[in-house]
Every structure is written in structure tokens, then in C-alpha cells.
PDB file of C-alpha atoms in Angstrom:
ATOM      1  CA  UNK A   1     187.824 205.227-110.151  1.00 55.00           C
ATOM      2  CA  UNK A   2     191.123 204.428-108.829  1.00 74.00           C
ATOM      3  CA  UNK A   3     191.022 200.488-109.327  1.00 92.00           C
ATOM      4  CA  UNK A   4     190.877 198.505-105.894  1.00 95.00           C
ATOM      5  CA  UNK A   5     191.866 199.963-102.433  1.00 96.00           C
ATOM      6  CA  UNK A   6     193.545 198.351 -99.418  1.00 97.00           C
ATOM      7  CA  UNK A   7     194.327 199.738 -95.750  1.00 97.00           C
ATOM      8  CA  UNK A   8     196.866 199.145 -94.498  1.00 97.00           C
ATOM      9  CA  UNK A   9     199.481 198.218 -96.688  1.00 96.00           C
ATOM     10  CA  UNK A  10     201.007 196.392 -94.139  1.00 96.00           C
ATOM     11  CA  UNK A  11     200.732 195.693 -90.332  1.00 98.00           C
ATOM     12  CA  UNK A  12     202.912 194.198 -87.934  1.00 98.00           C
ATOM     13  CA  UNK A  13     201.113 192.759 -84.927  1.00 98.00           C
ATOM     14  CA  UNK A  14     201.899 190.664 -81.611  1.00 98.00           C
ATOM     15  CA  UNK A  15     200.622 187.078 -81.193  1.00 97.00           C
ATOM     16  CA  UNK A  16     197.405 187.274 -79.742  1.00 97.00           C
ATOM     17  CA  UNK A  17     195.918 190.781 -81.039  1.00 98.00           C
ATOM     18  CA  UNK A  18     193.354 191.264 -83.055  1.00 98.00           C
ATOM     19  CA  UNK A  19     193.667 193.353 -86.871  1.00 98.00           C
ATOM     20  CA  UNK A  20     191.312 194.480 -88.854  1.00 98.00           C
ATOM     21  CA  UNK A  21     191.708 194.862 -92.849  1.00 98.00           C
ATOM     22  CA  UNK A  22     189.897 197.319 -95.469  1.00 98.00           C
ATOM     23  CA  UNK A  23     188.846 196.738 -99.186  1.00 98.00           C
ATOM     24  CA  UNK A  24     187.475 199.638-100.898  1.00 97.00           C
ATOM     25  CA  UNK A  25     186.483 197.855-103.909  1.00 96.00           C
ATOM     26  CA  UNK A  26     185.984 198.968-107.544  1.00 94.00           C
ATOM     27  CA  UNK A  27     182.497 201.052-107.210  1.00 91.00           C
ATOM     28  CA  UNK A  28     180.327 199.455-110.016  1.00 88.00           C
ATOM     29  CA  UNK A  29     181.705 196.104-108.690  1.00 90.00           C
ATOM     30  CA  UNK A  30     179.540 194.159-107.053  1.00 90.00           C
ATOM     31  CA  UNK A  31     181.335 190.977-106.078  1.00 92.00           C
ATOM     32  CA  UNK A  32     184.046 191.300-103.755  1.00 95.00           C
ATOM     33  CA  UNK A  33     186.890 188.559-102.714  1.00 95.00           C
ATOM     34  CA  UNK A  34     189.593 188.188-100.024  1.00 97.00           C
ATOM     35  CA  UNK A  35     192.363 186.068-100.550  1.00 96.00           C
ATOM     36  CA  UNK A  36     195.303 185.019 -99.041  1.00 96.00           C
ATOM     37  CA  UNK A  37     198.961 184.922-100.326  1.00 94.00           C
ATOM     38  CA  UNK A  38     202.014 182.885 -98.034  1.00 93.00           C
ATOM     39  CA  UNK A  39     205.726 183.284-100.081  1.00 87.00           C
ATOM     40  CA  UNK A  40     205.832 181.532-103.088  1.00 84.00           C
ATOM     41  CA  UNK A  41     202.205 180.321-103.374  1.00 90.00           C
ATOM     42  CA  UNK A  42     199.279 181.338-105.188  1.00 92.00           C
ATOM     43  CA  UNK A  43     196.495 183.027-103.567  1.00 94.00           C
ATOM     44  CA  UNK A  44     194.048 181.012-102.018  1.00 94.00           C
ATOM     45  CA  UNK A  45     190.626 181.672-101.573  1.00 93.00           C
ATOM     46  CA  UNK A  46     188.942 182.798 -98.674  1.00 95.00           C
ATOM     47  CA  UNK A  47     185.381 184.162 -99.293  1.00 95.00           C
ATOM     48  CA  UNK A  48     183.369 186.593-101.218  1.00 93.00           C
ATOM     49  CA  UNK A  49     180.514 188.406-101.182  1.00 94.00           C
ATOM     50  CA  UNK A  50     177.635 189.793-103.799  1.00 92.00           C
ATOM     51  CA  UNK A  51     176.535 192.776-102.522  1.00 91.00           C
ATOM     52  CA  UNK A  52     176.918 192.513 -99.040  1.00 91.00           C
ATOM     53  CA  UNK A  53     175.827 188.696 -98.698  1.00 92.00           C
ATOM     54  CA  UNK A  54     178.613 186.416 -98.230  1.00 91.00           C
ATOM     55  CA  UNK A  55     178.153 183.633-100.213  1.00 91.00           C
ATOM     56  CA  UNK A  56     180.527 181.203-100.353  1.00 89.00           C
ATOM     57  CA  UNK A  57     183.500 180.807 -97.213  1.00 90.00           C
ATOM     58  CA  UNK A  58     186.643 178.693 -97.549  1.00 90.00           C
ATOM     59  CA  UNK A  59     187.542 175.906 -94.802  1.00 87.00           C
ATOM     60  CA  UNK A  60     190.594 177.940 -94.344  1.00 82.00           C
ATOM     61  CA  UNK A  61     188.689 180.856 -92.583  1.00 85.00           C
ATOM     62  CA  UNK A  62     188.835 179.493 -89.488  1.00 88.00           C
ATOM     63  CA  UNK A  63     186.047 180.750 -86.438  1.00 92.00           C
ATOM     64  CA  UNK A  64     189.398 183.454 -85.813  1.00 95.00           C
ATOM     65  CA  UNK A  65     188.476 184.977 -88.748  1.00 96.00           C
ATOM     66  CA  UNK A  66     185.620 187.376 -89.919  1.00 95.00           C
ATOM     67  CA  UNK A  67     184.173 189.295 -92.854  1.00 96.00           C
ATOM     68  CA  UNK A  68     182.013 191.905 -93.655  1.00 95.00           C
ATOM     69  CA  UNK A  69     180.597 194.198 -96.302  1.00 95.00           C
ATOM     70  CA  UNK A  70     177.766 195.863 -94.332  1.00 89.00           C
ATOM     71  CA  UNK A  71     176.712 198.323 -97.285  1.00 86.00           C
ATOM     72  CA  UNK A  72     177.294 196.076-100.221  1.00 84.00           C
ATOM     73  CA  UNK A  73     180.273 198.572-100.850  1.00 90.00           C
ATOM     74  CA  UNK A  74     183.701 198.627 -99.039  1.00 96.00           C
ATOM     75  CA  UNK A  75     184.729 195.095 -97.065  1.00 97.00           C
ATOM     76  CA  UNK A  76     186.442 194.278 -93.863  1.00 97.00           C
ATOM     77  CA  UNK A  77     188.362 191.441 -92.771  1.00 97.00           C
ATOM     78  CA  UNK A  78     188.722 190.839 -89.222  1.00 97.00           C
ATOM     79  CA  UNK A  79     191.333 188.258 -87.609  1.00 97.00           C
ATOM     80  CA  UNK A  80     190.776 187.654 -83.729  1.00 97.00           C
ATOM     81  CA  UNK A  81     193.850 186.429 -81.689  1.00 97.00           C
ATOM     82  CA  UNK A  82     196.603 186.098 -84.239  1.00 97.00           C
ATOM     83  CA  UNK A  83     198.845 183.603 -84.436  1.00 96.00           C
ATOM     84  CA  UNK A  84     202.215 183.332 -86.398  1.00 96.00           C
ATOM     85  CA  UNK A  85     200.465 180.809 -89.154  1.00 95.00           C
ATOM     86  CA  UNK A  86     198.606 183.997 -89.622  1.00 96.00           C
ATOM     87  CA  UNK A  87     201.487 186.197 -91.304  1.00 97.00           C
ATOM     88  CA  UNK A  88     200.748 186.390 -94.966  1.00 96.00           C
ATOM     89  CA  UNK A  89     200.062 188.982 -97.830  1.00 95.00           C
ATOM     90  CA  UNK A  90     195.589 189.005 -97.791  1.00 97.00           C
ATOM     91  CA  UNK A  91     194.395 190.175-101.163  1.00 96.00           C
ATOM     92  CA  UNK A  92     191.234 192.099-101.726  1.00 97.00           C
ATOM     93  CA  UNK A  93     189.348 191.716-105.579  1.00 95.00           C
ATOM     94  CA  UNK A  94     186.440 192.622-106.930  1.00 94.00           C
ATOM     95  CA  UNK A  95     184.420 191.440-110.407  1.00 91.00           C
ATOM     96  CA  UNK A  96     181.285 192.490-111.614  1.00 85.00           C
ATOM     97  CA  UNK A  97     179.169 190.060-113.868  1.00 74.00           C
ATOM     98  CA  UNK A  98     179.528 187.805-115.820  1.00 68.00           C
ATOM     99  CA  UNK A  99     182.303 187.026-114.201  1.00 67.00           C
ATOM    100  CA  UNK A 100     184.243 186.134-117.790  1.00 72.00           C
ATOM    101  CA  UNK A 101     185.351 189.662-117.927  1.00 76.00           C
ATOM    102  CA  UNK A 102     188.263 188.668-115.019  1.00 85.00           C
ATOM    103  CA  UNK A 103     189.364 189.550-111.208  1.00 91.00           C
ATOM    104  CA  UNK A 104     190.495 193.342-110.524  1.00 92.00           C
ATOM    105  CA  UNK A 105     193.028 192.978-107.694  1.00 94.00           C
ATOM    106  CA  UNK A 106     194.140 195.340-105.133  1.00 95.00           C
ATOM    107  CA  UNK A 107     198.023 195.787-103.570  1.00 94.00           C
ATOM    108  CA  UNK A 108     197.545 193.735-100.723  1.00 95.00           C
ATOM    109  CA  UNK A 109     197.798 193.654 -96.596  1.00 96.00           C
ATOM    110  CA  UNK A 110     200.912 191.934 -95.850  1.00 96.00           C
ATOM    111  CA  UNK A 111     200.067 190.687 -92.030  1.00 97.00           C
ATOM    112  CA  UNK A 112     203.463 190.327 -89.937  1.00 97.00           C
ATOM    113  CA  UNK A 113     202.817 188.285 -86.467  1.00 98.00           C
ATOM    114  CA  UNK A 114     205.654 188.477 -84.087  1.00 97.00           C
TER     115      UNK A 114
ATOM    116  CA  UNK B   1     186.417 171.353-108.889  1.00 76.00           C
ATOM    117  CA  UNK B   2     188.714 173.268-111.834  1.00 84.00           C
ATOM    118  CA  UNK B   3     192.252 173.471-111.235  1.00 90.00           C
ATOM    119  CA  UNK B   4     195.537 174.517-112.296  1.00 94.00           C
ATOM    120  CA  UNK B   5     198.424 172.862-112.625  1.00 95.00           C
ATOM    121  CA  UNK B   6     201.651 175.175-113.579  1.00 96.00           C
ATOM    122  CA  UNK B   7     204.634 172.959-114.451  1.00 93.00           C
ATOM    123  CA  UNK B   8     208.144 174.848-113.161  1.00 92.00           C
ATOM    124  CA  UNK B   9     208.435 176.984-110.263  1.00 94.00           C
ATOM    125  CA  UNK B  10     211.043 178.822-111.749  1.00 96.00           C
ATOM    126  CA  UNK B  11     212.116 179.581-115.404  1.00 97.00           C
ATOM    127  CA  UNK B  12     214.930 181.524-116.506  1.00 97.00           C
ATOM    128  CA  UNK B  13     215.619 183.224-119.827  1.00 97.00           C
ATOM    129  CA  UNK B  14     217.870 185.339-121.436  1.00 97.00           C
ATOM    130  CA  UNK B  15     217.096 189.181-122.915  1.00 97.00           C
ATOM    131  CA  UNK B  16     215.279 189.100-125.799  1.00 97.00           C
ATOM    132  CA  UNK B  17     214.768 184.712-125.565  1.00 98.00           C
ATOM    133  CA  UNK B  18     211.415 183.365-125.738  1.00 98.00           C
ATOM    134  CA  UNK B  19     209.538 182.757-122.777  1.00 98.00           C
ATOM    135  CA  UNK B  20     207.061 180.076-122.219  1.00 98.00           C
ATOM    136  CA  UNK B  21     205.549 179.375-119.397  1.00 98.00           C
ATOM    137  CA  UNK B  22     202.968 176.342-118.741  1.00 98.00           C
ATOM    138  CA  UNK B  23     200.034 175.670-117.420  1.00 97.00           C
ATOM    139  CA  UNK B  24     197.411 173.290-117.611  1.00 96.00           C
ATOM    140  CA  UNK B  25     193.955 173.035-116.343  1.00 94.00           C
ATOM    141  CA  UNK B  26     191.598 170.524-115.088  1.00 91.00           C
ATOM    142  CA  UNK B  27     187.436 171.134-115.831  1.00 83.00           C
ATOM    143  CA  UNK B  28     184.618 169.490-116.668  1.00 76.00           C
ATOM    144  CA  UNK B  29     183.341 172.401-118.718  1.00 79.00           C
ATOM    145  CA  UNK B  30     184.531 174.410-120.661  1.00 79.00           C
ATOM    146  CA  UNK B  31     186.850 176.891-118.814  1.00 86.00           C
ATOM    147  CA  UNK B  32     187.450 179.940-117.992  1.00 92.00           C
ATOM    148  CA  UNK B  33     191.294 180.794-118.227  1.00 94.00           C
ATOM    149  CA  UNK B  34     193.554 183.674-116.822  1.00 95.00           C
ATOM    150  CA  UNK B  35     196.729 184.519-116.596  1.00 97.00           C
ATOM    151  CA  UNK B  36     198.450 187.244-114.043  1.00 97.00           C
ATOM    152  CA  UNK B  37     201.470 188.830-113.400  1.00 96.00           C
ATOM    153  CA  UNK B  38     202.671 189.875-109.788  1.00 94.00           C
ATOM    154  CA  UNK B  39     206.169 192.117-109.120  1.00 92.00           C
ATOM    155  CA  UNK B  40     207.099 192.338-105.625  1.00 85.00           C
ATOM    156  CA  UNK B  41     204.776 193.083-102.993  1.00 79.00           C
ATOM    157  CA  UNK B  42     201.926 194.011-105.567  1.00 84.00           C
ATOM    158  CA  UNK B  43     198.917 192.674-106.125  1.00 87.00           C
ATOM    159  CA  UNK B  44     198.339 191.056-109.329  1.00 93.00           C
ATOM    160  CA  UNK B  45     197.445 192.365-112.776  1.00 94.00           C
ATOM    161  CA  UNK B  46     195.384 190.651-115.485  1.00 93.00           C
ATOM    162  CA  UNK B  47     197.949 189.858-118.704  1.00 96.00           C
ATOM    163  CA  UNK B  48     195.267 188.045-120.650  1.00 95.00           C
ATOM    164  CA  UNK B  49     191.865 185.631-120.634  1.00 93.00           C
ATOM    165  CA  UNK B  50     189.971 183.102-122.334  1.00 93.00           C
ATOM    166  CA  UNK B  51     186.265 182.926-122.368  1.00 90.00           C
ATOM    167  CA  UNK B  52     185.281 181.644-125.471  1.00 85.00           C
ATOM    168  CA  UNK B  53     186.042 182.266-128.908  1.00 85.00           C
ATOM    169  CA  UNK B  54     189.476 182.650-131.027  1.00 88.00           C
ATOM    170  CA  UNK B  55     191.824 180.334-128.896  1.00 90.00           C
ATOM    171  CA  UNK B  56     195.092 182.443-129.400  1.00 95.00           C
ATOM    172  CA  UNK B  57     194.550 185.855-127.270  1.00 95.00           C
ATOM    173  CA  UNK B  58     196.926 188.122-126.866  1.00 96.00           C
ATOM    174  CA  UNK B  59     197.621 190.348-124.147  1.00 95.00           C
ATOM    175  CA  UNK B  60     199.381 193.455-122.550  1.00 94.00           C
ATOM    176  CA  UNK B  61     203.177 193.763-122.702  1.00 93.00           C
ATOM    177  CA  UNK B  62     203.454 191.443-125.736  1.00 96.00           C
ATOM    178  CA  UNK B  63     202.396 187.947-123.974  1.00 97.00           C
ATOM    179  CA  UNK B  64     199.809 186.097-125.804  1.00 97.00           C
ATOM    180  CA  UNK B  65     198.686 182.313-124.940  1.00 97.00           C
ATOM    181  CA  UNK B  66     196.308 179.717-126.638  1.00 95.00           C
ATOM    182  CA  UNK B  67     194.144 177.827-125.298  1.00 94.00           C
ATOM    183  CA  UNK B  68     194.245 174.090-126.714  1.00 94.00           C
ATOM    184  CA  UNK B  69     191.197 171.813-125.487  1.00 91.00           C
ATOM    185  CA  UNK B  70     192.910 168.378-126.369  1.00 91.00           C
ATOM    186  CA  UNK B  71     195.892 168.995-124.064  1.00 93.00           C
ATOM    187  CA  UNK B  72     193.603 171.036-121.536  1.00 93.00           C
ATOM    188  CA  UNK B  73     196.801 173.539-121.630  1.00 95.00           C
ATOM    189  CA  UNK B  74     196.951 177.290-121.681  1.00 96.00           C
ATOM    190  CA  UNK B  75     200.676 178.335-121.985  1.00 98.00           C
ATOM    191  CA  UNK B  76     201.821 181.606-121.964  1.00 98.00           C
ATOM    192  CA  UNK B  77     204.337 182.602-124.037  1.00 98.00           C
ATOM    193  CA  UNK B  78     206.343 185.969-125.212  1.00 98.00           C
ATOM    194  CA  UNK B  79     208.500 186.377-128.005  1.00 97.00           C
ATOM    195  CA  UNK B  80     211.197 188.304-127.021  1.00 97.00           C
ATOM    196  CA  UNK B  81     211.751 189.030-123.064  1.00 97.00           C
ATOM    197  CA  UNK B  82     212.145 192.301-121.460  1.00 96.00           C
ATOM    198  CA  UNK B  83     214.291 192.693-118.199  1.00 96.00           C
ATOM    199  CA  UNK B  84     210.943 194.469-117.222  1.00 95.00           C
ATOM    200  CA  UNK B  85     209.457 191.175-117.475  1.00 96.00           C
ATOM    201  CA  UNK B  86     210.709 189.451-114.400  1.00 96.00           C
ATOM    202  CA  UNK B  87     207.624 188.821-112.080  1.00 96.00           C
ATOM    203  CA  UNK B  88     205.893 185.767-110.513  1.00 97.00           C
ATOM    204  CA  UNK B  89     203.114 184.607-113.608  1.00 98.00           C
ATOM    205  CA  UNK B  90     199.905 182.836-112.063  1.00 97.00           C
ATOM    206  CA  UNK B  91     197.506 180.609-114.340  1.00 97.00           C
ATOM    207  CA  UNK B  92     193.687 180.795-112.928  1.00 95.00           C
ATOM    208  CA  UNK B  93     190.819 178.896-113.721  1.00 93.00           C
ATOM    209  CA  UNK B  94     187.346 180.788-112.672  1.00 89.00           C
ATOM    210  CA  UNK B  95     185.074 178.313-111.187  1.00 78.00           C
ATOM    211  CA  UNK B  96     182.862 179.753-108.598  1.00 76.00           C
ATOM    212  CA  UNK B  97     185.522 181.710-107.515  1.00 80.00           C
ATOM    213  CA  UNK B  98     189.002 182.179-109.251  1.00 86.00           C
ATOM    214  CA  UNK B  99     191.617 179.339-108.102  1.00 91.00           C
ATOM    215  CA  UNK B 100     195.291 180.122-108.858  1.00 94.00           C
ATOM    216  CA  UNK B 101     198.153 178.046-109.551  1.00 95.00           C
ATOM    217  CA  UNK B 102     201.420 177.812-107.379  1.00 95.00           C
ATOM    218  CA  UNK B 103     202.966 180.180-109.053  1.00 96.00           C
ATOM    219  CA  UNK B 104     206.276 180.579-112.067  1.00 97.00           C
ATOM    220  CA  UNK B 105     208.578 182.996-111.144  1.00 97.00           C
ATOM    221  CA  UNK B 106     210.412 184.803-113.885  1.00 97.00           C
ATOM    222  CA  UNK B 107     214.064 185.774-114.369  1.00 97.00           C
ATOM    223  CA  UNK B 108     215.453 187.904-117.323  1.00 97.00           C
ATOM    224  CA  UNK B 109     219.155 187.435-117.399  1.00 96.00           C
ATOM    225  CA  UNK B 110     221.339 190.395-119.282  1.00 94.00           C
TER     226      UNK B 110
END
């Protein structure tokens, strides 16, 4: 297994248009997390999923934003009408459980609106 | 909810100085602690963790931190830095999901 997988590495996008991210997580992982990065901040949580329930969602996904891991295996993240606030590095992680043994991260999406 | 707090934005040492770099935490349980390391447009890469247990771990690249209950801290520290070393560090606390602190970023000066 190659560790955690992202596509694309990064996009640049007009205001307005809609991107779609990929996670191809670690395969015996089944917990999967999307995060966002802005420059010179931590990631912050957006949601995660076991299997391919979401559980949890952060108030920062706004209604714009979407995500889904239809086979309990790879994940997409979906923002509708970008705006600017939008531009930011979106991390993809997976665990499996207990949880203890840490966070695997992948490279990243960095999101350019113009 | 657990968080970190990570006191400096920026440190700076010199070749072969000791680094330190702090963090401290805020739970009402006993924690789950992590520290990663991030170089530029990467994601980020587990150094080290405590779960429970020995409260000195050590980690990859030489870093090593300990985690001490009565000043809820978890500072990471090195001996001797590497120019390889520069990076932005991140302390983590795993509550339901792992929350990060802003951030220390690095600098290894010849």
C-alpha cells in the first residue's frame, strides 16, 4: 500500500465553478477525514466517515460543500460555486481503530479560486 | 472539547542547538497526544504519540517529547538540530476527531 492518495494535487478554478476532490485512502483503513489547511494555520476539521457513513460534519462545511464515500473505500469532496474564501490546501486522512495508533495523512489538494 | 494550545509561531535555532517546541493541551480525560511535521506543500507526517504508558516517547528523526499531566504540556524537543529539520511542527489532541494546533514553524540557521 502506497500510504494515502489525493487527486489532484492542485487545481486552479474560477469563482463560481464547481471542483471535485479524491481520497484514495489507506485500504485496511476504515475511517476517513477531510480537512482543511489556509497559510499558516493548522488543519481544521471538516468531516469523516466510518465506512461509508458520515458521522460527524463540521459547521465549517457549509450547504456549498459535499462528501462522499459511496463504497466505504475511496472519498470525494465536492465544493459547489466557489468562492475566493474557498482557496486553501484540503487534506485527506485515514485511521483505523482504536484510533490511539494516530492519523495517516495524504499530500493534499491545494484549491486556487481566481 | 480537547484543545491545543502551541506557544510561538515561530522559533529559530542554530545547527546543532536544541530545539524545543511547546505545546499544551486542554482535556478532561486523559489525552491522546500527537505531534506532526509538515515541509512545504506536503501533507503531514506523524513524529511521535502518546496514548498511555511511559510519558517520555521518542520519535523519528531524533525528536522525543514527554508528556507531563500537572502542567497538561507535551513539548517537543530535539537535541541537536538538523538543517533538514526546518518544517512547520503541529501538536494534536485526538478527541472525536484529531484537532491541531496553529502551528510552530521551524528555522535551522547555518
Amino acid at each position: 500500500d502506497t500510504g494515502v492518495s489525493q487527486d489532484p494535487r492542485h487545481k486552479i478554478t474560477k469563482r463560481g465553478q464547481n471542483v471535485t476532490f479524491r481520497c484514495d485512502p489507506i485500504s485496511e483503513h476504515n475511517r476517513l477525514y477531510w480537512y482543511r489547511q489556509t497559510l499558516g494555520q493548522g488543519p481544521e476539521f471538516l468531516t469523516y466517515f466510518q465506512n461509508e457513513a458520515q458521522l460527524e460534519k463540521s459547521r465549517l462545511l457549509s450547504d456549498r460543500f459535499s462528501a462522499e464515500r459511496p463504497k466505504g473505500s475511496f472519498s470525494t469532496l465536492e465544493i459547489q460555486r466557489t468562492e475566493q474564501g474557498d482557496s486553501a490546501m484540503y487534506l485527506c486522512a485515514s485511521s483505523s481503530l482504536p484510533q490511539g495508533s494516530g492519523y495517516t495523512f495524504g499530500s493534499g489538494t491545494r484549491l486556487t479560486v481566481v | 472539547a480537547q484543545s491545543v494550545t502551541q506557544l510561538g509561531s515561530h522559533v529559530s535555532v542554530s545547527e546543532g542547538a536544541l530545539v524545543l517546541l511547546r505545546c499544551n493541551y486542554s482535556s478532561s480525560v486523559p489525552p491522546y497526544l500527537f505531534w506532526y511535521v509538515q515541509y512545504p506543500n506536503q501533507g503531514l507526517q506523524l513524529l511521535l504519540k502518546y496514548t498511555t504508558g511511559a510519558t517520555l516517547v521518542k520519535g523519528i528523526n531524533g525528536f522525543e517529547a514527554e508528556f507531563k499531566k500537572s502542567e497538561t504540556s507535551f513539548h517537543l524537543t530535539k537535541p541537536s538540530a538538523h538543517m533538514s529539520d526546518a518544517a512547520e511542527y503541529f501538536c494534536a489532541v485526538l478527541d472525536n476527531d484529531m484537532r491541531f494546533g496553529a502551528g510552530t514553524r521551524l528555522t535551522v540557521k547555518p
